[in-house]
């Protein structure tokens, strides 16, 4: 009965590869987000989707492409991975103000 | 430009003491101010939040104090316990269209409560 879940929890890959992270929420929320937490623990929003429509797209390289097949899912696909993409990626969801975060996916690019 | 400034970066408190973390914001369009608690290897968990029309909100041992004119808000943890040891983030939110609310986070405070 996890509210916001992400898979995988850990992802280790080589530079240049393409990878995806999946997110699902069972809270019935309309809005979902992707955040990046860097090595200094700074959290920054990347994208926001509302009812499968992209609303927020921060200054993120276009190698990152979010996809929302339905209201409960928001996946993050990353092309041509670079060393600087190593971070923890969090999915979150909200109905109005309160945002609830998933457990995170630690991506390590070697 | 850092829109939400958080201090201190780290804090060590004895068990039973009061932990105080401060945040300041710049953009008056922010209209919701949550605090998140993050344990190692876990996602941020919503702890307590306040709207700018209220000066204080208390939930159990956790209290937010809000000063709209100074554009500052703080988290007070009363009777701090070793289990409170975690990283705490303040954040500020503004509406970015429809039901989308963009959260801007402070840089976090690592709280250690010694037994």
PDB file of C-alpha atoms in Angstrom:
ATOM      1  CA  UNK A   1       0.000   0.000   0.000  1.00  0.00           C
ATOM      2  CA  UNK A   2       2.925   2.325  -0.776  1.00  0.00           C
ATOM      3  CA  UNK A   3       1.693   5.793  -1.745  1.00  0.00           C
ATOM      4  CA  UNK A   4       4.435   6.771  -4.217  1.00  0.00           C
ATOM      5  CA  UNK A   5       6.706   4.029  -5.502  1.00  0.00           C
ATOM      6  CA  UNK A   6       9.719   4.109  -7.803  1.00  0.00           C
ATOM      7  CA  UNK A   7      11.681   1.449  -9.631  1.00  0.00           C
ATOM      8  CA  UNK A   8      14.492   0.683  -9.597  1.00  0.00           C
ATOM      9  CA  UNK A   9      15.893   1.824  -6.263  1.00  0.00           C
ATOM     10  CA  UNK A  10      19.454   1.648  -7.541  1.00  0.00           C
ATOM     11  CA  UNK A  11      20.672   2.056 -11.102  1.00  0.00           C
ATOM     12  CA  UNK A  12      24.322   1.719 -12.098  1.00  0.00           C
ATOM     13  CA  UNK A  13      25.165   2.248 -15.734  1.00  0.00           C
ATOM     14  CA  UNK A  14      27.887   3.440 -18.063  1.00  0.00           C
ATOM     15  CA  UNK A  15      28.224   6.766 -19.816  1.00  0.00           C
ATOM     16  CA  UNK A  16      26.337   6.963 -23.060  1.00  0.00           C
ATOM     17  CA  UNK A  17      23.646   4.460 -22.108  1.00  0.00           C
ATOM     18  CA  UNK A  18      19.905   5.158 -22.068  1.00  0.00           C
ATOM     19  CA  UNK A  19      17.902   4.340 -18.944  1.00  0.00           C
ATOM     20  CA  UNK A  20      14.405   4.780 -17.520  1.00  0.00           C
ATOM     21  CA  UNK A  21      13.022   5.251 -14.027  1.00  0.00           C
ATOM     22  CA  UNK A  22       9.402   4.416 -13.318  1.00  0.00           C
ATOM     23  CA  UNK A  23       7.062   6.072 -10.825  1.00  0.00           C
ATOM     24  CA  UNK A  24       3.574   5.152  -9.703  1.00  0.00           C
ATOM     25  CA  UNK A  25       1.238   6.757  -7.168  1.00  0.00           C
ATOM     26  CA  UNK A  26      -1.915   5.266  -5.704  1.00  0.00           C
ATOM     27  CA  UNK A  27      -3.110   8.428  -3.961  1.00  0.00           C
ATOM     28  CA  UNK A  28      -5.431   9.518  -6.736  1.00  0.00           C
ATOM     29  CA  UNK A  29      -3.451  12.742  -7.204  1.00  0.00           C
ATOM     30  CA  UNK A  30      -3.645  14.743 -10.420  1.00  0.00           C
ATOM     31  CA  UNK A  31      -0.122  16.144 -10.396  1.00  0.00           C
ATOM     32  CA  UNK A  32       3.209  14.364 -10.433  1.00  0.00           C
ATOM     33  CA  UNK A  33       6.763  15.681 -10.302  1.00  0.00           C
ATOM     34  CA  UNK A  34      10.376  14.678 -10.795  1.00  0.00           C
ATOM     35  CA  UNK A  35      13.067  16.125  -8.535  1.00  0.00           C
ATOM     36  CA  UNK A  36      16.839  15.704  -8.587  1.00  0.00           C
ATOM     37  CA  UNK A  37      18.892  15.581  -5.369  1.00  0.00           C
ATOM     38  CA  UNK A  38      22.589  16.154  -5.937  1.00  0.00           C
ATOM     39  CA  UNK A  39      25.561  14.957  -3.903  1.00  0.00           C
ATOM     40  CA  UNK A  40      25.162  17.932  -1.552  1.00  0.00           C
ATOM     41  CA  UNK A  41      21.533  16.911  -0.957  1.00  0.00           C
ATOM     42  CA  UNK A  42      20.139  19.944  -2.782  1.00  0.00           C
ATOM     43  CA  UNK A  43      16.646  19.196  -4.117  1.00  0.00           C
ATOM     44  CA  UNK A  44      15.552  20.803  -7.373  1.00  0.00           C
ATOM     45  CA  UNK A  45      12.417  20.332  -9.401  1.00  0.00           C
ATOM     46  CA  UNK A  46      12.839  19.021 -12.922  1.00  0.00           C
ATOM     47  CA  UNK A  47       9.352  18.435 -14.302  1.00  0.00           C
ATOM     48  CA  UNK A  48       5.706  18.591 -13.336  1.00  0.00           C
ATOM     49  CA  UNK A  49       2.793  16.833 -15.008  1.00  0.00           C
ATOM     50  CA  UNK A  50      -0.896  17.463 -14.460  1.00  0.00           C
ATOM     51  CA  UNK A  51      -3.355  14.954 -15.885  1.00  0.00           C
ATOM     52  CA  UNK A  52      -0.700  13.692 -18.313  1.00  0.00           C
ATOM     53  CA  UNK A  53       0.131  17.235 -19.489  1.00  0.00           C
ATOM     54  CA  UNK A  54       3.603  18.742 -18.994  1.00  0.00           C
ATOM     55  CA  UNK A  55       3.301  21.900 -16.876  1.00  0.00           C
ATOM     56  CA  UNK A  56       6.754  22.636 -15.475  1.00  0.00           C
ATOM     57  CA  UNK A  57       9.950  22.004 -17.399  1.00  0.00           C
ATOM     58  CA  UNK A  58      12.913  23.505 -15.594  1.00  0.00           C
ATOM     59  CA  UNK A  59      16.250  24.048 -17.309  1.00  0.00           C
ATOM     60  CA  UNK A  60      16.889  20.368 -17.766  1.00  0.00           C
ATOM     61  CA  UNK A  61      18.915  18.989 -20.705  1.00  0.00           C
ATOM     62  CA  UNK A  62      16.660  17.594 -23.414  1.00  0.00           C
ATOM     63  CA  UNK A  63      18.312  14.227 -22.848  1.00  0.00           C
ATOM     64  CA  UNK A  64      15.768  13.944 -20.044  1.00  0.00           C
ATOM     65  CA  UNK A  65      12.262  13.142 -21.223  1.00  0.00           C
ATOM     66  CA  UNK A  66       9.356  12.521 -18.879  1.00  0.00           C
ATOM     67  CA  UNK A  67       6.415  10.470 -20.053  1.00  0.00           C
ATOM     68  CA  UNK A  68       3.037  10.098 -18.367  1.00  0.00           C
ATOM     69  CA  UNK A  69       0.988   7.202 -19.757  1.00  0.00           C
ATOM     70  CA  UNK A  70      -1.813   7.934 -17.280  1.00  0.00           C
ATOM     71  CA  UNK A  71      -2.535  10.029 -14.182  1.00  0.00           C
ATOM     72  CA  UNK A  72      -0.980   7.469 -11.837  1.00  0.00           C
ATOM     73  CA  UNK A  73       2.333   7.040 -13.637  1.00  0.00           C
ATOM     74  CA  UNK A  74       5.197   9.353 -14.535  1.00  0.00           C
ATOM     75  CA  UNK A  75       8.336   7.829 -15.991  1.00  0.00           C
ATOM     76  CA  UNK A  76      11.683   9.497 -16.605  1.00  0.00           C
ATOM     77  CA  UNK A  77      13.781   8.473 -19.581  1.00  0.00           C
ATOM     78  CA  UNK A  78      17.380   9.633 -19.831  1.00  0.00           C
ATOM     79  CA  UNK A  79      19.379   9.388 -23.056  1.00  0.00           C
ATOM     80  CA  UNK A  80      23.154   9.414 -23.459  1.00  0.00           C
ATOM     81  CA  UNK A  81      23.878   9.375 -19.749  1.00  0.00           C
ATOM     82  CA  UNK A  82      26.709  11.558 -18.475  1.00  0.00           C
ATOM     83  CA  UNK A  83      28.779  11.415 -15.284  1.00  0.00           C
ATOM     84  CA  UNK A  84      27.022  14.573 -14.040  1.00  0.00           C
ATOM     85  CA  UNK A  85      23.668  12.812 -14.135  1.00  0.00           C
ATOM     86  CA  UNK A  86      24.681  10.787 -11.089  1.00  0.00           C
ATOM     87  CA  UNK A  87      22.219  11.770  -8.366  1.00  0.00           C
ATOM     88  CA  UNK A  88      19.142  10.596  -6.521  1.00  0.00           C
ATOM     89  CA  UNK A  89      15.928  11.145  -8.464  1.00  0.00           C
ATOM     90  CA  UNK A  90      12.664  11.527  -6.596  1.00  0.00           C
ATOM     91  CA  UNK A  91       9.163  11.282  -7.906  1.00  0.00           C
ATOM     92  CA  UNK A  92       6.404  13.122  -6.029  1.00  0.00           C
ATOM     93  CA  UNK A  93       2.673  13.617  -6.338  1.00  0.00           C
ATOM     94  CA  UNK A  94       0.152  16.128  -5.051  1.00  0.00           C
ATOM     95  CA  UNK A  95      -3.511  17.058  -5.218  1.00  0.00           C
ATOM     96  CA  UNK A  96      -3.075  20.695  -4.220  1.00  0.00           C
ATOM     97  CA  UNK A  97      -0.316  21.982  -1.954  1.00  0.00           C
ATOM     98  CA  UNK A  98       0.981  18.889  -0.199  1.00  0.00           C
ATOM     99  CA  UNK A  99       3.583  16.952  -2.132  1.00  0.00           C
ATOM    100  CA  UNK A 100       4.412  13.354  -1.228  1.00  0.00           C
ATOM    101  CA  UNK A 101       7.717  11.902  -2.296  1.00  0.00           C
ATOM    102  CA  UNK A 102       8.735   8.438  -3.379  1.00  0.00           C
ATOM    103  CA  UNK A 103      11.734   6.563  -1.920  1.00  0.00           C
ATOM    104  CA  UNK A 104      14.109   7.721  -4.640  1.00  0.00           C
ATOM    105  CA  UNK A 105      16.267   6.110  -7.313  1.00  0.00           C
ATOM    106  CA  UNK A 106      20.018   6.417  -6.880  1.00  0.00           C
ATOM    107  CA  UNK A 107      21.559   6.685 -10.340  1.00  0.00           C
ATOM    108  CA  UNK A 108      25.289   6.139 -10.660  1.00  0.00           C
ATOM    109  CA  UNK A 109      26.931   6.741 -14.024  1.00  0.00           C
ATOM    110  CA  UNK A 110      30.425   5.288 -14.438  1.00  0.00           C
TER     111      UNK A 110
ATOM    112  CA  UNK B   1      19.764  32.970  -7.263  1.00  0.00           C
ATOM    113  CA  UNK B   2      18.833  31.069  -4.137  1.00  0.00           C
ATOM    114  CA  UNK B   3      15.248  31.923  -3.337  1.00  0.00           C
ATOM    115  CA  UNK B   4      15.065  30.060  -0.019  1.00  0.00           C
ATOM    116  CA  UNK B   5      17.977  30.382   2.386  1.00  0.00           C
ATOM    117  CA  UNK B   6      18.249  27.896   5.237  1.00  0.00           C
ATOM    118  CA  UNK B   7      20.455  27.922   8.318  1.00  0.00           C
ATOM    119  CA  UNK B   8      22.284  26.418  10.036  1.00  0.00           C
ATOM    120  CA  UNK B   9      23.803  23.839   7.711  1.00  0.00           C
ATOM    121  CA  UNK B  10      24.222  21.454  10.641  1.00  0.00           C
ATOM    122  CA  UNK B  11      22.997  21.384  14.211  1.00  0.00           C
ATOM    123  CA  UNK B  12      23.886  19.273  17.215  1.00  0.00           C
ATOM    124  CA  UNK B  13      21.443  19.194  20.126  1.00  0.00           C
ATOM    125  CA  UNK B  14      21.286  17.202  23.330  1.00  0.00           C
ATOM    126  CA  UNK B  15      18.343  14.919  23.968  1.00  0.00           C
ATOM    127  CA  UNK B  16      15.492  16.912  25.458  1.00  0.00           C
ATOM    128  CA  UNK B  17      16.724  20.197  24.022  1.00  0.00           C
ATOM    129  CA  UNK B  18      15.104  22.503  21.487  1.00  0.00           C
ATOM    130  CA  UNK B  19      16.212  22.391  17.852  1.00  0.00           C
ATOM    131  CA  UNK B  20      15.675  25.554  15.821  1.00  0.00           C
ATOM    132  CA  UNK B  21      16.115  25.805  12.060  1.00  0.00           C
ATOM    133  CA  UNK B  22      15.607  29.061  10.213  1.00  0.00           C
ATOM    134  CA  UNK B  23      14.622  29.908   6.660  1.00  0.00           C
ATOM    135  CA  UNK B  24      14.222  33.118   4.703  1.00  0.00           C
ATOM    136  CA  UNK B  25      12.601  33.654   1.341  1.00  0.00           C
ATOM    137  CA  UNK B  26      12.654  36.418  -1.237  1.00  0.00           C
ATOM    138  CA  UNK B  27       9.674  35.942  -3.518  1.00  0.00           C
ATOM    139  CA  UNK B  28       6.401  37.247  -2.056  1.00  0.00           C
ATOM    140  CA  UNK B  29       4.476  35.050  -4.508  1.00  0.00           C
ATOM    141  CA  UNK B  30       5.223  32.035  -2.305  1.00  0.00           C
ATOM    142  CA  UNK B  31       2.049  31.034  -0.488  1.00  0.00           C
ATOM    143  CA  UNK B  32       2.733  27.729   1.222  1.00  0.00           C
ATOM    144  CA  UNK B  33       5.696  26.814   3.394  1.00  0.00           C
ATOM    145  CA  UNK B  34       6.285  23.128   4.217  1.00  0.00           C
ATOM    146  CA  UNK B  35       9.050  21.424   6.141  1.00  0.00           C
ATOM    147  CA  UNK B  36      10.336  18.039   5.092  1.00  0.00           C
ATOM    148  CA  UNK B  37      12.269  15.442   7.094  1.00  0.00           C
ATOM    149  CA  UNK B  38      14.637  13.092   5.292  1.00  0.00           C
ATOM    150  CA  UNK B  39      16.365  10.046   6.752  1.00  0.00           C
ATOM    151  CA  UNK B  40      19.369   8.513   4.956  1.00  0.00           C
ATOM    152  CA  UNK B  41      18.302   6.449   1.960  1.00  0.00           C
ATOM    153  CA  UNK B  42      14.686   7.631   2.162  1.00  0.00           C
ATOM    154  CA  UNK B  43      12.582  10.205   0.380  1.00  0.00           C
ATOM    155  CA  UNK B  44      11.663  13.540   1.968  1.00  0.00           C
ATOM    156  CA  UNK B  45       8.590  13.193   4.192  1.00  0.00           C
ATOM    157  CA  UNK B  46       6.195  16.084   4.763  1.00  0.00           C
ATOM    158  CA  UNK B  47       6.471  17.058   8.424  1.00  0.00           C
ATOM    159  CA  UNK B  48       4.423  20.216   8.911  1.00  0.00           C
ATOM    160  CA  UNK B  49       3.386  23.178   6.774  1.00  0.00           C
ATOM    161  CA  UNK B  50       1.992  26.686   7.140  1.00  0.00           C
ATOM    162  CA  UNK B  51       0.164  29.264   5.033  1.00  0.00           C
ATOM    163  CA  UNK B  52       1.258  32.935   5.247  1.00  0.00           C
ATOM    164  CA  UNK B  53      -1.983  34.076   6.881  1.00  0.00           C
ATOM    165  CA  UNK B  54      -1.018  32.224  10.068  1.00  0.00           C
ATOM    166  CA  UNK B  55       1.883  33.173  12.368  1.00  0.00           C
ATOM    167  CA  UNK B  56       2.315  29.829  14.098  1.00  0.00           C
ATOM    168  CA  UNK B  57       1.350  26.205  13.655  1.00  0.00           C
ATOM    169  CA  UNK B  58       2.002  23.427  16.124  1.00  0.00           C
ATOM    170  CA  UNK B  59       1.799  19.670  15.636  1.00  0.00           C
ATOM    171  CA  UNK B  60       3.012  17.648  18.575  1.00  0.00           C
ATOM    172  CA  UNK B  61       6.634  18.561  19.281  1.00  0.00           C
ATOM    173  CA  UNK B  62       6.994  20.445  15.977  1.00  0.00           C
ATOM    174  CA  UNK B  63       6.135  24.138  15.610  1.00  0.00           C
ATOM    175  CA  UNK B  64       6.467  26.491  12.663  1.00  0.00           C
ATOM    176  CA  UNK B  65       6.808  30.195  13.387  1.00  0.00           C
ATOM    177  CA  UNK B  66       6.113  32.494  10.440  1.00  0.00           C
ATOM    178  CA  UNK B  67       6.979  36.193  10.070  1.00  0.00           C
ATOM    179  CA  UNK B  68       5.453  37.484   6.850  1.00  0.00           C
ATOM    180  CA  UNK B  69       6.871  41.005   7.074  1.00  0.00           C
ATOM    181  CA  UNK B  70      10.404  39.692   7.570  1.00  0.00           C
ATOM    182  CA  UNK B  71       9.882  36.913   5.022  1.00  0.00           C
ATOM    183  CA  UNK B  72      11.217  34.377   7.501  1.00  0.00           C
ATOM    184  CA  UNK B  73       9.973  31.145   8.992  1.00  0.00           C
ATOM    185  CA  UNK B  74      11.449  28.638  11.386  1.00  0.00           C
ATOM    186  CA  UNK B  75      10.990  25.100  12.652  1.00  0.00           C
ATOM    187  CA  UNK B  76      11.185  24.400  16.379  1.00  0.00           C
ATOM    188  CA  UNK B  77      11.516  20.830  17.600  1.00  0.00           C
ATOM    189  CA  UNK B  78      10.754  20.631  21.310  1.00  0.00           C
ATOM    190  CA  UNK B  79      12.120  17.842  23.517  1.00  0.00           C
ATOM    191  CA  UNK B  80      14.400  16.687  20.693  1.00  0.00           C
ATOM    192  CA  UNK B  81      14.982  12.928  20.539  1.00  0.00           C
ATOM    193  CA  UNK B  82      17.738  10.837  18.936  1.00  0.00           C
ATOM    194  CA  UNK B  83      15.094   9.549  16.503  1.00  0.00           C
ATOM    195  CA  UNK B  84      14.716  13.119  15.216  1.00  0.00           C
ATOM    196  CA  UNK B  85      18.252  12.956  13.816  1.00  0.00           C
ATOM    197  CA  UNK B  86      17.771  13.565  10.092  1.00  0.00           C
ATOM    198  CA  UNK B  87      18.125  16.216   7.411  1.00  0.00           C
ATOM    199  CA  UNK B  88      15.429  18.871   7.495  1.00  0.00           C
ATOM    200  CA  UNK B  89      14.446  20.936   4.477  1.00  0.00           C
ATOM    201  CA  UNK B  90      12.352  24.049   4.431  1.00  0.00           C
ATOM    202  CA  UNK B  91      10.551  24.836   1.202  1.00  0.00           C
ATOM    203  CA  UNK B  92       8.344  27.474  -0.344  1.00  0.00           C
ATOM    204  CA  UNK B  93       5.651  26.861  -2.886  1.00  0.00           C
ATOM    205  CA  UNK B  94       3.912  28.931  -5.510  1.00  0.00           C
ATOM    206  CA  UNK B  95       1.190  28.081  -7.964  1.00  0.00           C
ATOM    207  CA  UNK B  96       2.516  27.469 -11.461  1.00  0.00           C
ATOM    208  CA  UNK B  97      -0.835  26.948 -13.141  1.00  0.00           C
ATOM    209  CA  UNK B  98      -3.887  24.814 -12.357  1.00  0.00           C
ATOM    210  CA  UNK B  99      -3.118  22.433  -9.505  1.00  0.00           C
ATOM    211  CA  UNK B 100       0.647  22.612 -10.050  1.00  0.00           C
ATOM    212  CA  UNK B 101       2.669  23.966  -7.151  1.00  0.00           C
ATOM    213  CA  UNK B 102       6.372  24.443  -7.652  1.00  0.00           C
ATOM    214  CA  UNK B 103       8.418  23.743  -4.509  1.00  0.00           C
ATOM    215  CA  UNK B 104      11.684  25.600  -3.985  1.00  0.00           C
ATOM    216  CA  UNK B 105      13.827  24.010  -1.309  1.00  0.00           C
ATOM    217  CA  UNK B 106      16.400  25.324   1.117  1.00  0.00           C
ATOM    218  CA  UNK B 107      19.756  23.547   1.197  1.00  0.00           C
ATOM    219  CA  UNK B 108      18.911  21.448   4.231  1.00  0.00           C
ATOM    220  CA  UNK B 109      20.012  21.171   7.865  1.00  0.00           C
ATOM    221  CA  UNK B 110      21.598  18.025   9.221  1.00  0.00           C
ATOM    222  CA  UNK B 111      20.271  17.619  12.760  1.00  0.00           C
ATOM    223  CA  UNK B 112      22.025  15.325  15.189  1.00  0.00           C
ATOM    224  CA  UNK B 113      20.425  14.710  18.572  1.00  0.00           C
ATOM    225  CA  UNK B 114      22.859  13.209  21.059  1.00  0.00           C
ATOM    226  CA  UNK B 115      21.494  10.793  23.678  1.00  0.00           C
TER     227      UNK B 115
END
